[in-house]
Coordinates of C-alpha atoms and ligand atoms in Angstrom, one line a residue:
X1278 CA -21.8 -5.2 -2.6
X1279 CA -23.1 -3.3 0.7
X1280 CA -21.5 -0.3 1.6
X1281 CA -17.9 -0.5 3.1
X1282 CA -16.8 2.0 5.5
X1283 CA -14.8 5.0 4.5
X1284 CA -12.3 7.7 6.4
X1285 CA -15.8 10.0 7.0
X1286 CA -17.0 7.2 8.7
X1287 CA -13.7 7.5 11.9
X1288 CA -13.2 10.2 13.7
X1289 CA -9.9 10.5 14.0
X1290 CA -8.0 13.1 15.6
X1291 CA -5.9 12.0 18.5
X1292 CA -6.4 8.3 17.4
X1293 CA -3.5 6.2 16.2
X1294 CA -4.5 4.8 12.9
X1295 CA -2.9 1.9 11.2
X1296 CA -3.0 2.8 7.5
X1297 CA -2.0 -0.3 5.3
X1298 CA -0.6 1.0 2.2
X1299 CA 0.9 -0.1 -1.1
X1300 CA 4.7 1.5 -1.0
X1301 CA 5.6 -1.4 -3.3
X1302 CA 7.5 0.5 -5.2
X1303 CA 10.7 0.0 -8.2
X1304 CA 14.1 0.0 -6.7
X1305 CA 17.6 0.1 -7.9
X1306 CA 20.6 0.4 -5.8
X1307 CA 19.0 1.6 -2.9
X1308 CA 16.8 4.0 -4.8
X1309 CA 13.2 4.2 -5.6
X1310 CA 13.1 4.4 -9.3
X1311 CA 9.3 5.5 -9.6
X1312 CA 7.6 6.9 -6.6
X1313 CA 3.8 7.2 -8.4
X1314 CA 3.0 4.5 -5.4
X1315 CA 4.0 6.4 -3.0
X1316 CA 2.5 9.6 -4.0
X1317 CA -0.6 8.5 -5.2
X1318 CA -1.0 6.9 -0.8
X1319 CA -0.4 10.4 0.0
X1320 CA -3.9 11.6 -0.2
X1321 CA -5.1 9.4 2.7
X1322 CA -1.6 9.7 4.9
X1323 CA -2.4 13.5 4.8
X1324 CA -5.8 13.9 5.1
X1325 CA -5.4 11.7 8.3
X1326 CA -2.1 14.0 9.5
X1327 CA -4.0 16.9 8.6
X1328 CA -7.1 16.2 11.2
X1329 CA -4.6 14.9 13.9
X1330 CA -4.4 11.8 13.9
X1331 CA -0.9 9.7 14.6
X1332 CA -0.4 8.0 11.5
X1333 CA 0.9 4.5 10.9
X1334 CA 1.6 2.9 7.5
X1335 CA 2.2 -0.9 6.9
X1336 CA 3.3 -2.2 3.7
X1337 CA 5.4 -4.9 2.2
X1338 CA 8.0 -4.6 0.2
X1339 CA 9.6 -7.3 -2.4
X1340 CA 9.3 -11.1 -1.7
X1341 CA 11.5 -10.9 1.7
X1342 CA 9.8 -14.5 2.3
X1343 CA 9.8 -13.6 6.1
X1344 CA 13.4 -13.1 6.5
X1345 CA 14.5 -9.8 7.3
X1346 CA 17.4 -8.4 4.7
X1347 CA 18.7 -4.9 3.7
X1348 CA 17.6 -5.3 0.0
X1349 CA 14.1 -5.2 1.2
X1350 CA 14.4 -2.7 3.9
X1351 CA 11.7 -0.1 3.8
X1352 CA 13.8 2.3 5.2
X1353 CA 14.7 4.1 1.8
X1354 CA 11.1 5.1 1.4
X1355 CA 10.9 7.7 4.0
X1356 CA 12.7 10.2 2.3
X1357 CA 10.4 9.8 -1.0
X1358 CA 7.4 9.6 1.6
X1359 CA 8.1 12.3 3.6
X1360 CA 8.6 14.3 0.1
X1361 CA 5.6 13.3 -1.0
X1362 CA 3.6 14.1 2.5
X1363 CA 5.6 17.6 2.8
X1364 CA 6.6 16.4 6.6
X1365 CA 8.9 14.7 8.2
X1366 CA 8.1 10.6 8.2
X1367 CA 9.9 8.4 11.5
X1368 CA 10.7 5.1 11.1
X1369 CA 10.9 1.7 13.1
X1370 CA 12.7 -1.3 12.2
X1371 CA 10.2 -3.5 13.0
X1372 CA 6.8 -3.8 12.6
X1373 CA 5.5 -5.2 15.8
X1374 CA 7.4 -5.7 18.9
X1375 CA 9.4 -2.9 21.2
X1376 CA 10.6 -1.0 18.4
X1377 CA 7.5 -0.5 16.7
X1378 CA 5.5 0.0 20.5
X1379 CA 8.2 3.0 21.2
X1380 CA 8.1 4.7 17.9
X1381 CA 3.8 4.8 17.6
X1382 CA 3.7 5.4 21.6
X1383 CA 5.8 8.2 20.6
X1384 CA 3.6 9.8 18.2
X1385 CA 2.1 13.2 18.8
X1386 CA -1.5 14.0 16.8
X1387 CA -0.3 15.0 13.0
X1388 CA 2.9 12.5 13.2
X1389 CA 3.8 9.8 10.7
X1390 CA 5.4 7.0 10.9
X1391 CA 6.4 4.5 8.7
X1392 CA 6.7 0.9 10.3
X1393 CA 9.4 -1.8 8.7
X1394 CA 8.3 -4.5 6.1
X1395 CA 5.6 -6.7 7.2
X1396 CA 6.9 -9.2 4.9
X1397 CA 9.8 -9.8 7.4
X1398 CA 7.5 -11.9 9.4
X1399 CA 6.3 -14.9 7.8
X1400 CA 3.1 -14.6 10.2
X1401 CA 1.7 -11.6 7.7
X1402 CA 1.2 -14.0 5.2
X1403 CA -0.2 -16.8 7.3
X1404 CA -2.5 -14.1 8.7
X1405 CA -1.5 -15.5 12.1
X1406 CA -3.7 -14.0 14.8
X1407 CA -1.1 -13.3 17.4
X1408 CA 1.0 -11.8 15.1
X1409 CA -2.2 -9.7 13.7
X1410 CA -3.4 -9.0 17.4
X1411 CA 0.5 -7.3 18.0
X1412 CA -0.2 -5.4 14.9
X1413 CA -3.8 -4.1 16.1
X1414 CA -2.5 -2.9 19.6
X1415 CA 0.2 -0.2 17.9
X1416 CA -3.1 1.4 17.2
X1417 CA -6.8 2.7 17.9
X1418 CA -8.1 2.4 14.3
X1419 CA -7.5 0.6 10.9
X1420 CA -7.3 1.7 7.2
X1421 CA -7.0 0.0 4.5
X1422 CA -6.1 1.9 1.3
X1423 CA -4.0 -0.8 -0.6
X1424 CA -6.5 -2.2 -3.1
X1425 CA -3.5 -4.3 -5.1
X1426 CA -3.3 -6.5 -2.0
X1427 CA -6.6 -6.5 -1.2
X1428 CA -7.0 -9.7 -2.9
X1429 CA -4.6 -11.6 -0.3
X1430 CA -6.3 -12.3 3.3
X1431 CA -3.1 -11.7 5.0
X1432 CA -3.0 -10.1 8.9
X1433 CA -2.7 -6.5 7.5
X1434 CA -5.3 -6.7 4.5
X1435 CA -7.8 -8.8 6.1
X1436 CA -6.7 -9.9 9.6
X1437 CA -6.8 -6.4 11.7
X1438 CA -9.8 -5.5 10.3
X1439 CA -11.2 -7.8 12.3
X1440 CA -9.7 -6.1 15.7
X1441 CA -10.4 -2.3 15.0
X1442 CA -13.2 -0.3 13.7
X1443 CA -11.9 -0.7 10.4
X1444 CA -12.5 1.7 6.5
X1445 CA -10.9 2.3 3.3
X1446 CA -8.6 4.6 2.6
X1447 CA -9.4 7.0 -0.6
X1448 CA -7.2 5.2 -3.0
X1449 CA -8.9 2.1 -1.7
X1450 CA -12.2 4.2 -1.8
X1451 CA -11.6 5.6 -5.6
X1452 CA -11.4 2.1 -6.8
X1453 CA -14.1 0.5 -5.3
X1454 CA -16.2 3.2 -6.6
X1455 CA -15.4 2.8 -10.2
X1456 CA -15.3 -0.7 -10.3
X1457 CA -19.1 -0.8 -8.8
X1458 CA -20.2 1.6 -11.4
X1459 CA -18.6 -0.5 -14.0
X1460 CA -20.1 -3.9 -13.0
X1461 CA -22.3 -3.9 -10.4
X1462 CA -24.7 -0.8 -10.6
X1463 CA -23.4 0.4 -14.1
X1464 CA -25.8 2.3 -16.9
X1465 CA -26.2 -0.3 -19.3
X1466 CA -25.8 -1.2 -22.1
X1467 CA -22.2 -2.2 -20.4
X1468 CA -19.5 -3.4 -23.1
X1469 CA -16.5 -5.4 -21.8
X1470 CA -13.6 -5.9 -24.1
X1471 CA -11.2 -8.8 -23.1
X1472 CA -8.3 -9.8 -24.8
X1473 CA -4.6 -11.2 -24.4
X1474 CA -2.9 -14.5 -25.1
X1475 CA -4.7 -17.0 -23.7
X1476 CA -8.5 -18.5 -23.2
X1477 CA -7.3 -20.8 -19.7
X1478 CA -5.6 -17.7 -18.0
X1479 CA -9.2 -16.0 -18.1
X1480 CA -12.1 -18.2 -18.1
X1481 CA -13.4 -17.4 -14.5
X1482 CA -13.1 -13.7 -15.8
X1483 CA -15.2 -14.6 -19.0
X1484 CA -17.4 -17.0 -16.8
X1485 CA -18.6 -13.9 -14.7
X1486 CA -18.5 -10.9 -17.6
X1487 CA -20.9 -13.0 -19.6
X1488 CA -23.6 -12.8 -16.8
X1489 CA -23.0 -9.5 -16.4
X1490 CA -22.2 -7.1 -19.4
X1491 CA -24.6 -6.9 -22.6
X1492 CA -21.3 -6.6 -25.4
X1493 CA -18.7 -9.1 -25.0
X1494 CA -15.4 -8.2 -27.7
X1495 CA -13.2 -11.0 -27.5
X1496 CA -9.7 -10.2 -28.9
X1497 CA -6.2 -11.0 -28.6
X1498 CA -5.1 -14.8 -29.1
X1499 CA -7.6 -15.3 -27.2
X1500 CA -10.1 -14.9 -29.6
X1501 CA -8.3 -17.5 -32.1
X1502 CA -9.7 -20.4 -29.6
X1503 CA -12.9 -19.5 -30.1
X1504 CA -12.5 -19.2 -34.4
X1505 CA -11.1 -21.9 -34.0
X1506 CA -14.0 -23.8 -32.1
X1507 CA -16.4 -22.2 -34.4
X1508 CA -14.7 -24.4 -37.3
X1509 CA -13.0 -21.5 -38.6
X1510 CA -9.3 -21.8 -40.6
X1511 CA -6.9 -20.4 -38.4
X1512 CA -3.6 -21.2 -40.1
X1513 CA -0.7 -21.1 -37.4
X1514 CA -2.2 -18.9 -35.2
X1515 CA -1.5 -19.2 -31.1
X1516 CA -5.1 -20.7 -29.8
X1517 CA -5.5 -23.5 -27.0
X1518 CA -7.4 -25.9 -29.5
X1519 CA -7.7 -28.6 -26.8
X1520 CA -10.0 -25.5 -24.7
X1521 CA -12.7 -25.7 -28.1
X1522 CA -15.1 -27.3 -25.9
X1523 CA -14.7 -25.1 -23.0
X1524 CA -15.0 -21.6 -25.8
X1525 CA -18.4 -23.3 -27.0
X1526 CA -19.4 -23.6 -23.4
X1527 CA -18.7 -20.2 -22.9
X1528 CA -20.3 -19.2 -26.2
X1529 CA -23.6 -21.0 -25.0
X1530 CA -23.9 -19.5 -21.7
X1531 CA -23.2 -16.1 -23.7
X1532 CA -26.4 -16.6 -25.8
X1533 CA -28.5 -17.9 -22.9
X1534 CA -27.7 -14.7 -20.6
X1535 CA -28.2 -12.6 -23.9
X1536 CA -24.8 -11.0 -24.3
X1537 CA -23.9 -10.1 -27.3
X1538 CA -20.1 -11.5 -28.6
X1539 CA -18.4 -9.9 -30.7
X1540 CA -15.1 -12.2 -32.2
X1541 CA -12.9 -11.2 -34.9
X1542 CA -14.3 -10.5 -38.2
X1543 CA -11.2 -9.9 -40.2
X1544 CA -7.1 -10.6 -39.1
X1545 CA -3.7 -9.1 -39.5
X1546 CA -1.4 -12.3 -40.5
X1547 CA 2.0 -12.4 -40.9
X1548 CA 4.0 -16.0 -41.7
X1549 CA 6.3 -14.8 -39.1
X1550 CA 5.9 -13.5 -35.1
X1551 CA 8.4 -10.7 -35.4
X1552 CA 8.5 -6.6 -35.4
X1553 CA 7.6 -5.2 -39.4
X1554 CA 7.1 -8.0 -40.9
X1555 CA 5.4 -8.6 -44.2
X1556 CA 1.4 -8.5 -43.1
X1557 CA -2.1 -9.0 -44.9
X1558 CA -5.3 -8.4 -44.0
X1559 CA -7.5 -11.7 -44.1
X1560 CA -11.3 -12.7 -43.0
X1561 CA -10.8 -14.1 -39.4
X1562 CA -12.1 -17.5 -40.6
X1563 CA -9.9 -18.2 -43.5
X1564 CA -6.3 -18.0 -42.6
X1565 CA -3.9 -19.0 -44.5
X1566 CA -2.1 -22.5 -43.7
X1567 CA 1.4 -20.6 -43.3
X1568 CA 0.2 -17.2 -41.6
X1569 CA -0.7 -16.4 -38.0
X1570 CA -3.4 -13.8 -36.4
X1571 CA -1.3 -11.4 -34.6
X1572 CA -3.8 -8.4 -34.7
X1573 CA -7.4 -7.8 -35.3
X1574 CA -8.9 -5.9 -38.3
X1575 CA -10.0 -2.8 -39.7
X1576 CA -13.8 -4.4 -40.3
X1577 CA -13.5 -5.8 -36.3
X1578 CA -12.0 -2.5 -35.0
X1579 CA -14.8 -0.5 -37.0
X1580 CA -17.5 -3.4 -35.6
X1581 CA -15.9 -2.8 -32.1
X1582 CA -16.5 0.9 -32.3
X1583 CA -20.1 1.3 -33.8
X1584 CA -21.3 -1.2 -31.0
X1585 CA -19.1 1.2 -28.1
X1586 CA -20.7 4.1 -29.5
X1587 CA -24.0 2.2 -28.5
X1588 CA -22.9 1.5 -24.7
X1589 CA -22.6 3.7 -21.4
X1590 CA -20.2 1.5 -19.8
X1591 CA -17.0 0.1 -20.7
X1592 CA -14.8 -2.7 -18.8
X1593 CA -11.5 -3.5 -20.7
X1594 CA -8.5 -6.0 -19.8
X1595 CA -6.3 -7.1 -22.1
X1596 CA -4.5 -6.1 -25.4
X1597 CA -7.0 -6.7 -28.7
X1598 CA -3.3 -7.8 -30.6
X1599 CA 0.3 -9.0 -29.7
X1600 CA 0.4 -4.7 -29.3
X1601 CA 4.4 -4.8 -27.8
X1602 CA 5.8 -5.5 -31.6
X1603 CA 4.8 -3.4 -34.6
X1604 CA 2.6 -2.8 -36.4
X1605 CA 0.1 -5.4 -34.2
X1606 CA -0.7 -3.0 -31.8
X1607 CA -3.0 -0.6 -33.8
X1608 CA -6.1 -2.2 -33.0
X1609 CA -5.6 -2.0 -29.5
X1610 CA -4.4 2.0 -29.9
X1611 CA -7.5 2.7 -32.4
X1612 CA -10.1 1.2 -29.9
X1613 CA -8.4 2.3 -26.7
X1614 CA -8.4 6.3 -28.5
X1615 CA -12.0 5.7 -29.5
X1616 CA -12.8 4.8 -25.5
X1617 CA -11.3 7.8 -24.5
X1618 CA -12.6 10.2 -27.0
X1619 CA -16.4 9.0 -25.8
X1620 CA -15.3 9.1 -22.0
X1621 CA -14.0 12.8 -22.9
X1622 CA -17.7 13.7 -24.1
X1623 CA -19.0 12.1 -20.6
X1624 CA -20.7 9.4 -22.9
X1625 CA -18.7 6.2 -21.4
X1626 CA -17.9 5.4 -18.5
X1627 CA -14.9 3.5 -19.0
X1628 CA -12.8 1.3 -16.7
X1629 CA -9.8 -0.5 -17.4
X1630 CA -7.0 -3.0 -15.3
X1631 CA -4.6 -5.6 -15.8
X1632 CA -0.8 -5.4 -16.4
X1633 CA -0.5 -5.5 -19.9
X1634 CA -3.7 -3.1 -20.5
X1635 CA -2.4 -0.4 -18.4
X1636 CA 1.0 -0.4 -20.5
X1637 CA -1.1 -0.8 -23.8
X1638 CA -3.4 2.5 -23.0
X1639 CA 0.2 3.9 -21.8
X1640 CA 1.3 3.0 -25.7
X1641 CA -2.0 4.7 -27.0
X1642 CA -1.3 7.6 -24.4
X1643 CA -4.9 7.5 -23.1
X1644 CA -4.3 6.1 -19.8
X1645 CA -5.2 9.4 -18.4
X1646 CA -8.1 9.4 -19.9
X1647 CA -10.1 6.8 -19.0
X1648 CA -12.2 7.4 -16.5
X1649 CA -10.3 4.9 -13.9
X1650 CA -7.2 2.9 -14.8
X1651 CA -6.1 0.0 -12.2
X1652 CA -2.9 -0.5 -11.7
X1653 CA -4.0 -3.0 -9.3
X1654 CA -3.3 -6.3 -11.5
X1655 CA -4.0 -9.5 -9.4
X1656 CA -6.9 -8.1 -7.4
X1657 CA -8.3 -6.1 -10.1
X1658 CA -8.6 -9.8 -12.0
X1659 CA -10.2 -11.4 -9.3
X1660 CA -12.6 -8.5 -9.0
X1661 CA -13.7 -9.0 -12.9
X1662 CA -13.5 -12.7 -12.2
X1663 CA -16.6 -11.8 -9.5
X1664 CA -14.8 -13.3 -6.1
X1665 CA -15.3 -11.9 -3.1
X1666 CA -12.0 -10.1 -2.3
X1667 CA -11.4 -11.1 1.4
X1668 CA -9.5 -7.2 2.2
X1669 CA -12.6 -5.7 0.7
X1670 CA -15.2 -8.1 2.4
X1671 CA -13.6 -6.8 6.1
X1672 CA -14.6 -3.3 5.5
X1673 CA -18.1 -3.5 5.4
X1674 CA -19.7 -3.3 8.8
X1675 CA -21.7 -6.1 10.2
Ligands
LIG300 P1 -2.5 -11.5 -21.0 O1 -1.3 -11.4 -20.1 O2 -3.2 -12.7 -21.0 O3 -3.4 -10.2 -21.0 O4 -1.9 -11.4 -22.5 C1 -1.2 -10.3 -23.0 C2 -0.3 -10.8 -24.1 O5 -1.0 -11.3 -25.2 C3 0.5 -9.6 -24.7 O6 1.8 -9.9 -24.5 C4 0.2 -9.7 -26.2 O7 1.3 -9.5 -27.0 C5 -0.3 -11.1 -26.4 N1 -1.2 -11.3 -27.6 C6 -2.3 -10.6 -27.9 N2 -2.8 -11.0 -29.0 C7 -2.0 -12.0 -29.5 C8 -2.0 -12.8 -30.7 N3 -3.0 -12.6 -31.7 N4 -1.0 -13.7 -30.9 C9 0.0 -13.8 -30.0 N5 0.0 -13.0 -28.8 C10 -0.9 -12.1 -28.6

């Protein structure tokens, strides 16, 4: 990917810059429940403040579906922002129009304000351009430092950029940084681990990884497709057995690239999905009639490792077992601890995204020690699926 522009790249003081965060944070009763959303978008916010520029952050907030309604106000996150900025944060309740006009003519250098939900407008969604141009004249100059929406080509991720000299944010920056060292420049030999339920959920993701990383580990019931497409026994195990075609496919183009798969060698089974139950260890092709996989082995997890130890770069998304009910998650903890005892030495580089993932290293309290978690779900997917992500795309300079 060329270069994309970044803050040292605007000069900024005395500018009003739109900065479109993500402030999409937990709330109950009014309240935000977690504010690691908001803190972590207060890097950029303060730099900016803190070389005079008037600051103006976008984001959405719930699924308003362009009507506007107290329960998805944004006005309960300026007390949490302005916490987290250390001054005080003004708000308008609107995002374009008089109100917002006023409140950002009003700014003085250093100032922040926070602009309603742009989800109040059905036109952010529809990226409607004179909706986005109303958005681009509040302001002299664009950021974008919300890489979880960066996936969506909406008038604030994609649109503006278009209408001001436009760069990433450093949240926005961070990411994009670690997730070209992990795929596109990366030290090889790069390993990818990718695991969960299902085979159709991920096959543009395994599509791309295959033409891209040396070590393949497919895990989770994933994985039971592809035993199962290789002939293998795989009792009552979850697997998509009308997708057998489709894993052999995937197998072939595997081979052809020269990246190495690594499926299950052995299986935790149990005759019943439920927490503690009665579980053997079995080889991964010979599964008992009456038992499903639910977890990967001690042979796999030890296969897993010795072929990690061998890699500078790792790429993970998705649990290697059915890791939220015991004792199936201890595959996923073992190999996750492993990954973050060789990113500790500085041996692996080791990247890591998608829902479930980020609460699995949570469960195998690593996830600070990775060397980048995403908590960016749908765009970090479509990153490891290889598309072009259309908010990313409108950084780079022509
Ligand atoms: P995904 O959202 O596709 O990443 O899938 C994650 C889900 O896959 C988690 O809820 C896991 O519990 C589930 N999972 C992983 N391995 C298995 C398995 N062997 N059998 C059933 N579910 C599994």
């Amino acid at each position: 990917m060329p270069k994309f522009s970044t803050l040292d790249d605007l000069s900024v003081a005395g500018k009003r810059v739109l900065v479109r965060c993500d402030l999409n944070v937990p709330m109950k009763d009014g309240r935000v429940t977690d504010a690691t959303r908001i803190e972590r978008s207060a890097e950029t916010l303060k730099e900016l403040s803190g070389k005079g520029a008037r600051v103006i952050v976008l984001s959405h907030f719930g699924r308003p579906k362009g009507k506007r309604s107290a329960e998805f106000s944004q006005k309960p996150l300026v007390e949490p922002l302005a916490q987290a900025l250390g001054r005080r944060v003004a708000f308008a309740e609107d995002c374009i129009g008089p109100e917002a006009e006023q409140a950002a003519k009003a700014l003085k250098d250093g100032d922040v304000l926070l602009l309603e939900n742009l989800r109040f407008h059905n036109e952010e969604e529809a990226n409607e351009s004179g909706f986005t141009r109303q958005l681009a004249a509040l302001a002299d100059l664009y950021v974008n430092d919300a890489f979880s929406a960066a996936h969506r080509a909406h008038a604030s991720t994609e649109g503006v950029a278009h209408l001001l000299p436009a760069a990433a944010g450093r949240l926005m920056q961070a990411e994009l940084d670690h997730l070209q060292a992990a795929l596109e420049n990366p030290k090889r030999p790069v390993m990818a681990i990718v695991g969960g339920a299902k085979v159709s959920t991920k096959l543009d993701l395994l599509g791309n990884l295959v033409g891209k990383v040396d070590r393949l580990v497919i895990g989770g019931g994933m994985a039971n497709t592809f035993l199962f497409a290789q002939g293998a026994e795989i009792g009552k195990s979850l697997a998509e057995r009308e997708m057998a075609d489709t894993a052999r496919d995937i197998l072939g183009k595997a081979r052809e690239r020269n990246c190495k798969i690594l499926l299950p060698v052995d299986a935790v089974v149990a005759a019943e999905f439920k927490a503690n139950p009665l579980v053997e260890t079995v080889a991964a092709n010979a599964v008992p009639n009456n038992k499903m996989i639910l977890d990967v082995g001690a042979k796999t997890i030890a296969a897993i490792v010795a072929e990690m130890k061998k890699c500078k770069t790792l790429v993970w998304n998705g649990p290697l077992g059915a890791f939220e009910t015991p004792p199936f998650e201890r595959a996923t903890i073992a190999v996750a601890q492993e990954a973050a005892s060789l990113t500790r030495a500085k041996a692996l580089l080791s990247v890591a995204g998608g829902g479930d993932t980020v609460a699995a290293l949570a469960a195998a309290a690593v996830e600070d020690q990775f060397s980048y978690v995403s908590t960016a779900g749908g765009a970090f997917l479509e990153w490891l699926e290889g598309k072009e992500l259309p908010g990313v795309a409108a950084l780079i300079p022509k």
